[in-house]
mmCIF file of C-alpha atoms and ligand atoms in Angstrom:
data_model
loop_
_atom_site.group_PDB
_atom_site.id
_atom_site.type_symbol
_atom_site.label_atom_id
_atom_site.label_comp_id
_atom_site.label_asym_id
_atom_site.label_seq_id
_atom_site.Cartn_x
_atom_site.Cartn_y
_atom_site.Cartn_z
ATOM 1 C CA MET A 23 7.231 32.731 -14.196
ATOM 2 C CA ILE A 24 7.118 29.735 -11.870
ATOM 3 C CA TYR A 25 9.345 29.511 -8.799
ATOM 4 C CA THR A 26 9.932 26.173 -7.074
ATOM 5 C CA ILE A 27 11.006 26.321 -3.445
ATOM 6 C CA THR A 28 12.913 23.336 -2.037
ATOM 7 C CA LEU A 29 13.429 24.141 1.629
ATOM 8 C CA ASN A 30 15.332 20.925 2.276
ATOM 9 C CA PRO A 31 17.561 20.244 -0.741
ATOM 10 C CA THR A 32 19.045 16.860 -1.383
ATOM 11 C CA ILE A 33 21.314 15.012 -3.766
ATOM 12 C CA ASP A 34 20.032 11.596 -4.788
ATOM 13 C CA ARG A 35 22.713 8.921 -4.621
ATOM 14 C CA LEU A 36 21.475 6.040 -6.780
ATOM 15 C CA LEU A 37 22.772 2.676 -5.519
ATOM 16 C CA PHE A 38 22.485 -0.097 -8.121
ATOM 17 C CA LEU A 39 22.740 -3.424 -6.279
ATOM 18 C CA GLU A 40 24.034 -6.780 -7.477
ATOM 19 C CA GLY A 41 20.986 -8.969 -6.840
ATOM 20 C CA THR A 42 18.468 -7.961 -4.167
ATOM 21 C CA LEU A 43 18.926 -6.252 -0.789
ATOM 22 C CA THR A 44 19.540 -9.025 1.747
ATOM 23 C CA LYS A 45 20.145 -8.771 5.497
ATOM 24 C CA GLY A 46 23.187 -10.586 6.863
ATOM 25 C CA LYS A 47 25.199 -10.409 3.660
ATOM 26 C CA ASN A 48 27.531 -7.890 2.060
ATOM 27 C CA ASN A 49 25.246 -6.329 -0.534
ATOM 28 C CA ARG A 50 27.598 -5.276 -3.308
ATOM 29 C CA LEU A 51 26.943 -2.392 -5.674
ATOM 30 C CA ARG A 52 27.097 -2.699 -9.461
ATOM 31 C CA LYS A 53 27.105 1.070 -9.927
ATOM 32 C CA VAL A 54 26.619 4.383 -8.106
ATOM 33 C CA ALA A 55 25.178 7.462 -9.827
ATOM 34 C CA TYR A 56 23.907 10.870 -8.716
ATOM 35 C CA ASP A 57 20.786 12.776 -9.691
ATOM 36 C CA ILE A 58 18.731 15.749 -8.633
ATOM 37 C CA GLY A 59 16.964 15.196 -5.333
ATOM 38 C CA GLY A 60 14.381 17.417 -3.709
ATOM 39 C CA LYS A 61 10.782 17.628 -4.846
ATOM 40 C CA GLY A 62 10.957 21.244 -5.961
ATOM 41 C CA HIS A 63 14.027 20.568 -8.104
ATOM 42 C CA HIS A 64 12.213 17.657 -9.755
ATOM 43 C CA GLY A 65 9.269 19.982 -10.350
ATOM 44 C CA SER A 66 11.592 22.437 -12.094
ATOM 45 C CA TYR A 67 12.976 19.665 -14.302
ATOM 46 C CA ALA A 68 9.455 18.679 -15.349
ATOM 47 C CA MET A 69 8.498 22.307 -16.065
ATOM 48 C CA ASN A 70 11.574 22.616 -18.293
ATOM 49 C CA GLN A 71 10.387 19.634 -20.371
ATOM 50 C CA SER A 72 7.113 21.523 -20.977
ATOM 51 C CA GLY A 73 9.102 24.598 -21.991
ATOM 52 C CA VAL A 74 7.823 26.662 -19.069
ATOM 53 C CA LYS A 75 10.289 29.219 -17.647
ATOM 54 C CA ASN A 76 11.001 28.623 -13.954
ATOM 55 C CA GLN A 77 13.658 29.084 -11.304
ATOM 56 C CA ALA A 78 14.527 26.836 -8.350
ATOM 57 C CA LEU A 79 14.860 28.643 -5.016
ATOM 58 C CA GLY A 80 15.739 27.367 -1.563
ATOM 59 C CA PHE A 81 18.865 26.549 0.416
ATOM 60 C CA SER A 82 22.183 24.931 -0.506
ATOM 61 C CA GLY A 83 25.037 23.943 1.805
ATOM 62 C CA THR A 84 28.430 25.357 0.735
ATOM 63 C CA ILE A 85 30.427 22.204 1.594
ATOM 64 C CA ASN A 86 29.099 20.275 -1.439
ATOM 65 C CA ALA A 87 27.494 23.154 -3.357
ATOM 66 C CA SER A 88 29.535 22.425 -6.486
ATOM 67 C CA LYS A 89 28.237 18.833 -6.569
ATOM 68 C CA LEU A 90 24.572 19.929 -6.283
ATOM 69 C CA GLU A 91 25.069 22.777 -8.770
ATOM 70 C CA LYS A 92 26.767 20.505 -11.342
ATOM 71 C CA ILE A 93 23.868 18.035 -11.196
ATOM 72 C CA LEU A 94 21.332 20.875 -11.557
ATOM 73 C CA SER A 95 23.271 22.524 -14.400
ATOM 74 C CA ASP A 96 23.669 19.177 -16.226
ATOM 75 C CA LYS A 97 19.867 18.844 -16.053
ATOM 76 C CA GLY A 98 19.323 22.437 -17.205
ATOM 77 C CA ILE A 99 17.826 23.706 -13.948
ATOM 78 C CA ASN A 100 17.927 27.488 -13.390
ATOM 79 C CA TYR A 101 18.514 28.106 -9.680
ATOM 80 C CA ASP A 102 19.234 30.875 -7.194
ATOM 81 C CA PHE A 103 19.871 29.444 -3.724
ATOM 82 C CA VAL A 104 20.563 30.921 -0.328
ATOM 83 C CA GLU A 105 23.989 29.440 0.428
ATOM 84 C CA VAL A 106 24.313 28.144 3.986
ATOM 85 C CA TYR A 107 27.975 28.379 4.955
ATOM 86 C CA GLY A 108 29.824 25.336 6.267
ATOM 87 C CA LYS A 109 26.930 22.895 5.833
ATOM 88 C CA PRO A 110 26.608 19.894 3.447
ATOM 89 C CA THR A 111 23.432 19.403 1.421
ATOM 90 C CA ARG A 112 22.005 16.054 2.535
ATOM 91 C CA GLU A 113 21.736 12.910 0.409
ATOM 92 C CA SER A 114 18.863 10.542 -0.296
ATOM 93 C CA TYR A 115 19.865 6.955 -0.995
ATOM 94 C CA VAL A 116 17.826 5.412 -3.791
ATOM 95 C CA ILE A 117 18.394 1.654 -3.715
ATOM 96 C CA LEU A 118 17.689 -0.183 -6.991
ATOM 97 C CA GLU A 119 17.807 -3.977 -6.940
ATOM 98 C CA GLU A 120 18.845 -6.014 -9.978
ATOM 99 C CA LYS A 121 15.920 -7.141 -12.151
ATOM 100 C CA VAL A 122 13.404 -5.796 -9.585
ATOM 101 C CA GLY A 123 11.204 -2.783 -10.397
ATOM 102 C CA GLY A 124 10.814 0.074 -7.949
ATOM 103 C CA SER A 125 13.190 1.665 -5.457
ATOM 104 C CA ILE A 126 13.900 1.823 -1.745
ATOM 105 C CA LEU A 127 14.334 5.419 -0.593
ATOM 106 C CA ILE A 128 16.354 6.324 2.503
ATOM 107 C CA THR A 129 16.632 10.056 3.176
ATOM 108 C CA GLU A 130 18.898 12.064 5.510
ATOM 109 C CA LYS A 131 17.364 14.758 7.730
ATOM 110 C CA GLY A 132 19.247 17.748 6.332
ATOM 111 C CA PHE A 133 21.262 20.539 7.915
ATOM 112 C CA ASN A 134 19.924 23.061 10.411
ATOM 113 C CA ILE A 135 18.609 26.332 8.946
ATOM 114 C CA THR A 136 18.963 29.521 11.021
ATOM 115 C CA ASP A 137 16.606 32.500 11.211
ATOM 116 C CA TYR A 138 19.272 34.468 9.320
ATOM 117 C CA ASP A 139 19.140 31.939 6.424
ATOM 118 C CA ILE A 140 15.330 32.080 6.467
ATOM 119 C CA GLY A 141 15.410 35.881 6.343
ATOM 120 C CA LEU A 142 17.664 35.773 3.259
ATOM 121 C CA LEU A 143 15.222 33.417 1.505
ATOM 122 C CA PHE A 144 12.250 35.635 2.313
ATOM 123 C CA GLU A 145 14.168 38.639 0.946
ATOM 124 C CA LYS A 146 14.847 36.780 -2.341
ATOM 125 C CA ILE A 147 11.169 35.854 -2.614
ATOM 126 C CA GLU A 148 10.055 39.437 -1.899
ATOM 127 C CA HIS A 149 12.395 40.690 -4.620
ATOM 128 C CA LYS A 150 11.494 38.086 -7.263
ATOM 129 C CA VAL A 151 7.895 36.864 -6.967
ATOM 130 C CA GLN A 152 5.131 38.869 -8.652
ATOM 131 C CA ARG A 153 1.330 38.575 -8.392
ATOM 132 C CA GLU A 154 1.057 36.846 -11.790
ATOM 133 C CA ASP A 155 3.639 34.196 -10.834
ATOM 134 C CA MET A 156 3.160 30.647 -9.551
ATOM 135 C CA VAL A 157 5.121 29.232 -6.595
ATOM 136 C CA LEU A 158 5.552 25.536 -5.733
ATOM 137 C CA ILE A 159 6.764 24.664 -2.226
ATOM 138 C CA ALA A 160 7.675 20.982 -2.249
ATOM 139 C CA GLY A 161 9.311 18.403 -0.025
ATOM 140 C CA SER A 162 10.199 18.148 3.632
ATOM 141 C CA VAL A 163 11.128 21.107 5.786
ATOM 142 C CA PRO A 164 14.652 21.169 7.249
ATOM 143 C CA PRO A 165 15.589 21.286 10.950
ATOM 144 C CA GLY A 166 15.297 24.877 12.183
ATOM 145 C CA PHE A 167 12.460 25.754 9.800
ATOM 146 C CA ASP A 168 9.359 25.349 11.953
ATOM 147 C CA LEU A 169 5.633 25.678 11.297
ATOM 148 C CA HIS A 170 5.740 29.362 12.264
ATOM 149 C CA ASP A 171 8.331 29.948 9.537
ATOM 150 C CA LEU A 172 6.146 28.086 7.034
ATOM 151 C CA GLU A 173 3.168 30.185 8.092
ATOM 152 C CA ASN A 174 5.206 33.352 7.523
ATOM 153 C CA LEU A 175 6.309 32.093 4.099
ATOM 154 C CA LEU A 176 2.739 31.272 3.063
ATOM 155 C CA LYS A 177 1.447 34.620 4.368
ATOM 156 C CA GLN A 178 4.217 36.441 2.463
ATOM 157 C CA LEU A 179 3.159 34.680 -0.762
ATOM 158 C CA LYS A 180 -0.538 35.346 -0.104
ATOM 159 C CA LYS A 181 0.278 39.049 0.377
ATOM 160 C CA ILE A 182 2.012 39.029 -3.033
ATOM 161 C CA GLY A 183 -1.115 37.348 -4.430
ATOM 162 C CA CYS A 184 0.620 34.642 -6.524
ATOM 163 C CA PHE A 185 -0.692 31.103 -7.128
ATOM 164 C CA ILE A 186 0.565 28.891 -4.283
ATOM 165 C CA ALA A 187 1.053 25.146 -4.822
ATOM 166 C CA CYS A 188 2.164 22.937 -1.942
ATOM 167 C CA ASP A 189 3.474 19.373 -2.229
ATOM 168 C CA LEU A 190 3.934 18.960 1.515
ATOM 169 C CA SER A 191 3.054 16.325 4.098
ATOM 170 C CA GLY A 192 2.240 15.935 7.787
ATOM 171 C CA GLU A 193 1.950 19.091 9.902
ATOM 172 C CA ALA A 194 3.287 21.243 7.042
ATOM 173 C CA LEU A 195 0.417 20.098 4.804
ATOM 174 C CA LYS A 196 -2.096 20.840 7.571
ATOM 175 C CA LYS A 197 -0.609 24.343 7.936
ATOM 176 C CA ALA A 198 -0.953 24.927 4.181
ATOM 177 C CA VAL A 199 -4.618 23.918 4.336
ATOM 178 C CA GLU A 200 -5.196 26.088 7.427
ATOM 179 C CA ILE A 201 -3.633 29.179 5.789
ATOM 180 C CA GLY A 202 -5.324 28.416 2.460
ATOM 181 C CA VAL A 203 -3.343 27.771 -0.739
ATOM 182 C CA ASP A 204 -4.304 26.995 -4.362
ATOM 183 C CA PHE A 205 -2.990 23.450 -4.853
ATOM 184 C CA ILE A 206 -2.185 20.481 -2.623
ATOM 185 C CA LYS A 207 -1.343 16.858 -3.445
ATOM 186 C CA PRO A 208 -2.006 14.732 -0.372
ATOM 187 C CA ASN A 209 -1.916 10.956 -0.559
ATOM 188 C CA GLN A 210 -5.036 9.008 0.353
ATOM 189 C CA PHE A 211 -3.944 8.644 3.999
ATOM 190 C CA GLU A 212 -3.121 12.339 4.407
ATOM 191 C CA VAL A 213 -6.584 13.254 3.095
ATOM 192 C CA GLN A 214 -8.118 11.166 5.874
ATOM 193 C CA GLU A 215 -5.889 12.974 8.398
ATOM 194 C CA LEU A 216 -6.967 16.355 7.011
ATOM 195 C CA ILE A 217 -10.684 15.544 7.015
ATOM 196 C CA PRO A 218 -11.457 12.276 8.846
ATOM 197 C CA SER A 219 -14.250 10.329 7.196
ATOM 198 C CA ASP A 220 -15.497 6.776 7.544
ATOM 199 C CA GLY A 221 -15.730 6.092 3.848
ATOM 200 C CA ASN A 222 -13.690 6.919 0.804
ATOM 201 C CA PHE A 223 -11.912 10.223 0.338
ATOM 202 C CA LEU A 224 -14.196 11.687 -2.361
ATOM 203 C CA GLU A 225 -16.293 13.686 0.077
ATOM 204 C CA PRO A 226 -13.258 15.009 2.035
ATOM 205 C CA ILE A 227 -11.544 16.241 -1.140
ATOM 206 C CA LYS A 228 -14.772 17.889 -2.349
ATOM 207 C CA GLU A 229 -14.944 19.648 1.019
ATOM 208 C CA LEU A 230 -11.273 20.652 0.825
ATOM 209 C CA SER A 231 -11.681 22.053 -2.682
ATOM 210 C CA LYS A 232 -14.188 24.598 -1.391
ATOM 211 C CA LYS A 233 -11.090 26.317 0.081
ATOM 212 C CA ILE A 234 -8.267 24.994 -2.114
ATOM 213 C CA LYS A 235 -8.698 25.324 -5.891
ATOM 214 C CA TYR A 236 -6.949 22.065 -6.817
ATOM 215 C CA VAL A 237 -6.807 18.992 -4.579
ATOM 216 C CA ILE A 238 -5.087 16.040 -6.224
ATOM 217 C CA VAL A 239 -4.755 12.671 -4.511
ATOM 218 C CA SER A 240 -2.030 10.558 -6.095
ATOM 219 C CA LEU A 241 -2.705 6.821 -6.192
ATOM 220 C CA GLY A 242 0.494 5.547 -7.842
ATOM 221 C CA LYS A 243 -0.199 2.950 -10.538
ATOM 222 C CA ASP A 244 -3.927 3.492 -9.904
ATOM 223 C CA GLY A 245 -3.631 7.046 -11.180
ATOM 224 C CA SER A 246 -5.051 9.997 -9.279
ATOM 225 C CA VAL A 247 -8.236 11.829 -8.301
ATOM 226 C CA CYS A 248 -8.634 15.596 -8.692
ATOM 227 C CA SER A 249 -11.209 17.822 -7.047
ATOM 228 C CA HIS A 250 -11.657 21.297 -8.566
ATOM 229 C CA ALA A 251 -14.559 23.742 -8.814
ATOM 230 C CA GLY A 252 -17.022 21.347 -7.240
ATOM 231 C CA GLU A 253 -16.182 18.494 -9.642
ATOM 232 C CA VAL A 254 -14.189 15.317 -8.996
ATOM 233 C CA HIS A 255 -12.235 13.650 -11.819
ATOM 234 C CA GLN A 256 -10.679 10.188 -11.822
ATOM 235 C CA VAL A 257 -7.433 10.046 -13.815
ATOM 236 C CA SER A 258 -5.995 6.728 -15.000
ATOM 237 C CA ALA A 259 -2.282 5.915 -15.226
ATOM 238 C CA PRO A 260 -0.900 4.190 -18.341
ATOM 239 C CA THR A 261 0.457 0.696 -17.713
ATOM 240 C CA VAL A 262 4.241 0.741 -18.100
ATOM 241 C CA GLU A 263 7.254 -1.289 -16.922
ATOM 242 C CA LEU A 264 8.265 0.072 -13.494
ATOM 243 C CA VAL A 265 12.025 0.639 -13.177
ATOM 244 C CA ASN A 266 12.335 3.477 -10.618
ATOM 245 C CA ASP A 267 9.319 5.251 -9.067
ATOM 246 C CA THR A 268 11.441 7.856 -7.236
ATOM 247 C CA GLY A 269 10.349 11.307 -8.357
ATOM 248 C CA ALA A 270 7.206 10.213 -10.213
ATOM 249 C CA GLY A 271 4.905 12.274 -7.994
ATOM 250 C CA ASP A 272 7.168 15.305 -8.405
ATOM 251 C CA CYS A 273 7.110 14.836 -12.178
ATOM 252 C CA PHE A 274 3.296 14.793 -12.062
ATOM 253 C CA VAL A 275 3.156 18.011 -10.008
ATOM 254 C CA GLY A 276 5.692 19.897 -12.131
ATOM 255 C CA THR A 277 4.004 18.889 -15.390
ATOM 256 C CA PHE A 278 0.508 19.683 -14.060
ATOM 257 C CA LEU A 279 1.537 23.162 -12.892
ATOM 258 C CA ALA A 280 3.396 23.854 -16.141
ATOM 259 C CA SER A 281 0.265 23.022 -18.175
ATOM 260 C CA LEU A 282 -1.916 25.063 -15.795
ATOM 261 C CA SER A 283 0.405 28.063 -16.249
ATOM 262 C CA LEU A 284 -0.145 27.673 -20.012
ATOM 263 C CA SER A 285 -3.933 27.843 -19.417
ATOM 264 C CA LYS A 286 -4.463 24.295 -20.680
ATOM 265 C CA SER A 287 -7.768 22.562 -19.866
ATOM 266 C CA LEU A 288 -7.982 20.587 -16.624
ATOM 267 C CA ALA A 289 -8.252 17.320 -18.587
ATOM 268 C CA GLU A 290 -5.086 18.207 -20.539
ATOM 269 C CA CYS A 291 -3.227 19.189 -17.349
ATOM 270 C CA LEU A 292 -4.196 15.938 -15.629
ATOM 271 C CA SER A 293 -3.673 13.561 -18.556
ATOM 272 C CA LEU A 294 -0.256 14.931 -19.568
ATOM 273 C CA ALA A 295 0.914 14.897 -15.925
ATOM 274 C CA SER A 296 -0.196 11.268 -15.567
ATOM 275 C CA ALA A 297 1.532 10.289 -18.815
ATOM 276 C CA CYS A 298 4.802 12.057 -17.907
ATOM 277 C CA ALA A 299 4.898 10.381 -14.484
ATOM 278 C CA ALA A 300 4.293 7.005 -16.155
ATOM 279 C CA ASN A 301 7.069 7.655 -18.668
ATOM 280 C CA GLN A 302 9.403 8.785 -15.875
ATOM 281 C CA VAL A 303 9.197 5.541 -13.872
ATOM 282 C CA GLN A 304 10.625 3.669 -16.878
ATOM 283 C CA TYR A 305 13.995 5.363 -16.369
ATOM 284 C CA ASN A 306 16.442 4.322 -13.654
ATOM 285 C CA ASP A 307 17.174 7.764 -12.229
ATOM 286 C CA SER A 308 15.038 10.280 -10.256
ATOM 287 C CA THR A 309 14.158 12.775 -12.983
ATOM 288 C CA THR A 310 14.486 11.702 -16.606
ATOM 289 C CA PHE A 311 11.463 11.393 -18.883
ATOM 290 C CA ASN A 312 10.781 12.008 -22.558
ATOM 291 C CA ILE A 313 7.841 14.321 -23.137
ATOM 292 C CA LYS A 314 7.427 13.178 -26.772
ATOM 293 C CA ASP A 315 7.026 9.559 -25.594
ATOM 294 C CA ALA A 316 4.797 10.785 -22.765
ATOM 295 C CA ARG A 317 2.475 12.487 -25.251
ATOM 296 C CA LYS A 318 2.011 9.101 -26.977
ATOM 297 C CA LEU A 319 1.173 7.553 -23.577
ATOM 298 C CA GLN A 320 -1.221 10.452 -22.937
ATOM 299 C CA LYS A 321 -3.602 8.975 -25.513
ATOM 300 C CA GLU A 322 -4.137 6.003 -23.133
ATOM 301 C CA VAL A 323 -5.025 8.219 -20.165
ATOM 302 C CA THR A 324 -8.703 8.630 -19.269
ATOM 303 C CA VAL A 325 -10.047 11.589 -17.264
ATOM 304 C CA LYS A 326 -13.523 10.664 -16.027
ATOM 305 C CA LYS A 327 -15.838 13.059 -14.192
ATOM 306 C CA LEU A 328 -17.168 11.271 -11.092
ATOM 307 C CA SER A 329 -19.399 14.031 -9.759
HETATM 308 O O1 TA6 B 22 10.049 12.574 -4.341
HETATM 309 C C1 TA6 B 22 11.297 11.989 -4.573
HETATM 310 C C2 TA6 B 22 12.359 12.728 -3.771
HETATM 311 O O2 TA6 B 22 12.502 14.063 -4.187
HETATM 312 C C3 TA6 B 22 13.679 11.980 -3.858
HETATM 313 O O3 TA6 B 22 14.392 12.330 -5.002
HETATM 314 C C4 TA6 B 22 14.381 12.357 -2.545
HETATM 315 O O4 TA6 B 22 15.199 13.478 -2.768
HETATM 316 C C5 TA6 B 22 13.203 12.620 -1.589
HETATM 317 O O5 TA6 B 22 12.013 12.730 -2.396
HETATM 318 C C6 TA6 B 22 13.298 13.866 -0.757
HETATM 319 O O6 TA6 B 22 12.112 13.855 0.023
HETATM 320 P P1 TA6 B 22 11.787 14.984 1.132
HETATM 321 O O7 TA6 B 22 10.347 14.738 1.433
HETATM 322 O O8 TA6 B 22 12.709 14.718 2.276
HETATM 323 O O9 TA6 B 22 12.048 16.323 0.496
#
């Protein structure tokens, strides 16, 4: 079983503009839609497309719980949240301009989590997660959940002995590296922060992968680089029409982990993840992709061993 943990849940409000975003004018909307937000939730969606059983854990504010739960149910996500009474789950605003590829993402901070809420989450994890399971912790951490809480969460998972994947950034990513987990997906700037180097990031990720089994650096349309077991692989990304890149990295992570849990080869894990992310950016929401179409794209993906 895979569990995804989204500590800071969000609902994506998709804002479809007439024309392009322009200062000094009333930018009118053609349409508003809602989709799953939160990197762990996106990971769960991707795992579902690969047919891998998983459950989304984390927090949910009771004020708009029905809205979040309807979106998740419509997308087939199995979830079991700690409900935080009297709080609203935040929103991320995904701005999509007419006839322009890509999105502008503006994200609220999220509600404050108390030690009581954190204790309830840790209890759920203790009750559910087994040694043979995989856990993905993804996205930002909410106010009230500090690095000490993250350290406790990671230590709890290490004590259980499950596979720990972290799609985190900033100080949270550094904490994951310090504690030692099995998977991280820094961007090329975060790698430099983790292990400063004057040149490219190949040496730093080789160094990191002595402690962390899988280090994947996402490079957007330029694909990704993976360091594992002393080898570095360059993964291409298929060329597609970019509509909305929101959630592409999450799609990659969820698909990669799903394939890994099925004991697929590293090349298969990487190439299918790259193809699914490429297929996903062709849709105008934050989650949708078609795994059958992605498998056709997968044939274009190259996985080249660099060292
Ligand atoms: O990665 C895309 C996304 O999950 C968006 O859907 C939006 O919800 C945002 O990231 C949330 O990011 P955060 O890092 O705050 O969890």
